[in-house]
Amino acid sequence: MTQVRTTKIKSSLAKQLERPGGRTIADAQRLAEAGLQSHKADIMADLGRLIGQLEDLCVAAAPEGRERVYVLAAALVDLAGFFDTGPLYSAGYSLCDLSDRMRAPAPWNWPAVEVHVKALRLIHTGGCKAGAESDILLAGLRSVLGAFTAAA
């Protein structure tokens, strides 16, 4: 009669995990955070440029700029999500929501977009800090969005 033998095969990953050494989770997390923070100044500058492009679209108020508003706002939200940008992220998300709701057949409202863009600039210039001022700005954006939703 034949006997059954069980053989455990160890993958290279399993062998690496058995070796002593390496980093603790806390160390790995600290190093990852430090690496991410080294890019913060560049990201903040990129956010400023995106807001500038949105400001240019508001000045032109051209029909062909409507789709670009959502694209720029979505890019802003993507970048803002990497860091604690608190109210900037929320204001960018609100602009995405607004511009998405204003896609055809709903009427486009450049002043509502401009209010959002001005709030983004104020928050960005203020260092993206949460506080009473940013809370008031975000409440205003919610009311703009609510008024547009009610009218549409």
PDB file of N, CA and C in Angstrom, residues 37 40 43-44 47 76-92 120 123-124 127-130 134 138:
ATOM      1  N   GLN A  37       5.541  63.579   3.137  1.00  0.00           N
ATOM      2  CA  GLN A  37       5.659  64.984   3.519  1.00  0.00           C
ATOM      3  C   GLN A  37       6.708  65.722   2.691  1.00  0.00           C
ATOM      4  N   LYS A  40       4.968  67.594  -0.039  1.00  0.00           N
ATOM      5  CA  LYS A  40       3.844  68.467   0.296  1.00  0.00           C
ATOM      6  C   LYS A  40       3.946  69.849  -0.355  1.00  0.00           C
ATOM      7  N   ILE A  43       2.977  69.621  -3.981  1.00  0.00           N
ATOM      8  CA  ILE A  43       1.545  69.369  -4.139  1.00  0.00           C
ATOM      9  C   ILE A  43       0.754  70.644  -3.863  1.00  0.00           C
ATOM     10  N   MET A  44       1.145  71.375  -2.825  1.00  0.00           N
ATOM     11  CA  MET A  44       0.443  72.624  -2.509  1.00  0.00           C
ATOM     12  C   MET A  44       0.586  73.627  -3.662  1.00  0.00           C
ATOM     13  N   LEU A  47      -1.753  72.506  -6.349  1.00  0.00           N
ATOM     14  CA  LEU A  47      -3.127  72.877  -5.989  1.00  0.00           C
ATOM     15  C   LEU A  47      -3.385  74.350  -6.304  1.00  0.00           C
ATOM     16  N   LEU A  76      -8.035  68.422  -8.376  1.00  0.00           N
ATOM     17  CA  LEU A  76      -7.761  69.093  -7.111  1.00  0.00           C
ATOM     18  C   LEU A  76      -8.097  68.175  -5.937  1.00  0.00           C
ATOM     19  N   VAL A  77      -9.238  67.525  -5.993  1.00  0.00           N
ATOM     20  CA  VAL A  77      -9.648  66.610  -4.927  1.00  0.00           C
ATOM     21  C   VAL A  77      -8.670  65.432  -4.832  1.00  0.00           C
ATOM     22  N   ASP A  78      -8.234  64.930  -5.978  1.00  0.00           N
ATOM     23  CA  ASP A  78      -7.271  63.824  -5.976  1.00  0.00           C
ATOM     24  C   ASP A  78      -5.985  64.212  -5.260  1.00  0.00           C
ATOM     25  N   LEU A  79      -5.450  65.382  -5.588  1.00  0.00           N
ATOM     26  CA  LEU A  79      -4.210  65.824  -4.956  1.00  0.00           C
ATOM     27  C   LEU A  79      -4.414  66.169  -3.480  1.00  0.00           C
ATOM     28  N   ALA A  80      -5.509  66.826  -3.180  1.00  0.00           N
ATOM     29  CA  ALA A  80      -5.777  67.250  -1.804  1.00  0.00           C
ATOM     30  C   ALA A  80      -5.948  66.048  -0.876  1.00  0.00           C
ATOM     31  N   GLY A  81      -6.353  64.930  -1.421  1.00  0.00           N
ATOM     32  CA  GLY A  81      -6.573  63.740  -0.608  1.00  0.00           C
ATOM     33  C   GLY A  81      -5.305  63.113  -0.057  1.00  0.00           C
ATOM     34  N   PHE A  82      -4.141  63.487  -0.582  1.00  0.00           N
ATOM     35  CA  PHE A  82      -2.888  62.917  -0.090  1.00  0.00           C
ATOM     36  C   PHE A  82      -2.462  63.498   1.256  1.00  0.00           C
ATOM     37  N   PHE A  83      -2.929  64.697   1.564  1.00  0.00           N
ATOM     38  CA  PHE A  83      -2.524  65.382   2.783  1.00  0.00           C
ATOM     39  C   PHE A  83      -3.759  65.824   3.542  1.00  0.00           C
ATOM     40  N   ASP A  84      -3.531  66.284   4.756  1.00  0.00           N
ATOM     41  CA  ASP A  84      -4.634  66.811   5.550  1.00  0.00           C
ATOM     42  C   ASP A  84      -4.903  68.238   5.088  1.00  0.00           C
ATOM     43  N   THR A  85      -5.728  68.354   4.066  1.00  0.00           N
ATOM     44  CA  THR A  85      -6.086  69.671   3.537  1.00  0.00           C
ATOM     45  C   THR A  85      -7.495  70.037   3.962  1.00  0.00           C
ATOM     46  N   GLY A  86      -8.066  69.254   4.844  1.00  0.00           N
ATOM     47  CA  GLY A  86      -9.366  69.497   5.451  1.00  0.00           C
ATOM     48  C   GLY A  86     -10.368  70.256   4.622  1.00  0.00           C
ATOM     49  N   PRO A  87     -10.512  71.559   4.862  1.00  0.00           N
ATOM     50  CA  PRO A  87     -11.555  72.324   4.180  1.00  0.00           C
ATOM     51  C   PRO A  87     -11.325  72.460   2.677  1.00  0.00           C
ATOM     52  N   LEU A  88     -10.074  72.393   2.229  1.00  0.00           N
ATOM     53  CA  LEU A  88      -9.812  72.485   0.788  1.00  0.00           C
ATOM     54  C   LEU A  88     -10.393  71.268   0.075  1.00  0.00           C
ATOM     55  N   TYR A  89     -10.191  70.109   0.660  1.00  0.00           N
ATOM     56  CA  TYR A  89     -10.741  68.886   0.089  1.00  0.00           C
ATOM     57  C   TYR A  89     -12.266  68.978   0.020  1.00  0.00           C
ATOM     58  N   SER A  90     -12.874  69.419   1.115  1.00  0.00           N
ATOM     59  CA  SER A  90     -14.337  69.516   1.164  1.00  0.00           C
ATOM     60  C   SER A  90     -14.872  70.517   0.147  1.00  0.00           C
ATOM     61  N   ALA A  91     -14.206  71.658  -0.002  1.00  0.00           N
ATOM     62  CA  ALA A  91     -14.639  72.665  -0.969  1.00  0.00           C
ATOM     63  C   ALA A  91     -14.455  72.155  -2.397  1.00  0.00           C
ATOM     64  N   GLY A  92     -13.368  71.447  -2.646  1.00  0.00           N
ATOM     65  CA  GLY A  92     -13.146  70.867  -3.974  1.00  0.00           C
ATOM     66  C   GLY A  92     -14.193  69.821  -4.307  1.00  0.00           C
ATOM     67  N   LEU A 120     -12.058  78.207  -2.522  1.00  0.00           N
ATOM     68  CA  LEU A 120     -10.858  77.377  -2.649  1.00  0.00           C
ATOM     69  C   LEU A 120      -9.599  78.231  -2.509  1.00  0.00           C
ATOM     70  N   ILE A 123      -9.116  79.337   1.167  1.00  0.00           N
ATOM     71  CA  ILE A 123      -8.681  78.219   2.006  1.00  0.00           C
ATOM     72  C   ILE A 123      -7.224  77.878   1.709  1.00  0.00           C
ATOM     73  N   HIS A 124      -6.867  77.837   0.436  1.00  0.00           N
ATOM     74  CA  HIS A 124      -5.497  77.507   0.035  1.00  0.00           C
ATOM     75  C   HIS A 124      -4.520  78.562   0.560  1.00  0.00           C
ATOM     76  N   GLY A 127      -3.572  78.331   4.172  1.00  0.00           N
ATOM     77  CA  GLY A 127      -2.838  77.146   4.611  1.00  0.00           C
ATOM     78  C   GLY A 127      -3.691  75.920   4.841  1.00  0.00           C
ATOM     79  N   CYS A 128      -4.904  75.919   4.332  1.00  0.00           N
ATOM     80  CA  CYS A 128      -5.808  74.767   4.423  1.00  0.00           C
ATOM     81  C   CYS A 128      -6.118  74.390   5.874  1.00  0.00           C
ATOM     82  N   LYS A 129      -6.149  75.369   6.723  1.00  0.00           N
ATOM     83  CA  LYS A 129      -6.414  75.113   8.140  1.00  0.00           C
ATOM     84  C   LYS A 129      -7.914  75.128   8.420  1.00  0.00           C
ATOM     85  N   ALA A 130      -8.327  74.158   9.187  1.00  0.00           N
ATOM     86  CA  ALA A 130      -9.726  74.116   9.607  1.00  0.00           C
ATOM     87  C   ALA A 130      -9.910  75.092  10.759  1.00  0.00           C
ATOM     88  N   SER A 134     -13.128  78.687   7.971  1.00  0.00           N
ATOM     89  CA  SER A 134     -13.353  77.658   6.954  1.00  0.00           C
ATOM     90  C   SER A 134     -14.722  77.003   7.138  1.00  0.00           C
ATOM     91  N   LEU A 138     -17.428  76.750   4.174  1.00  0.00           N
ATOM     92  CA  LEU A 138     -18.025  75.475   3.763  1.00  0.00           C
ATOM     93  C   LEU A 138     -19.542  75.487   3.924  1.00  0.00           C
TER      94      LEU A 138
END
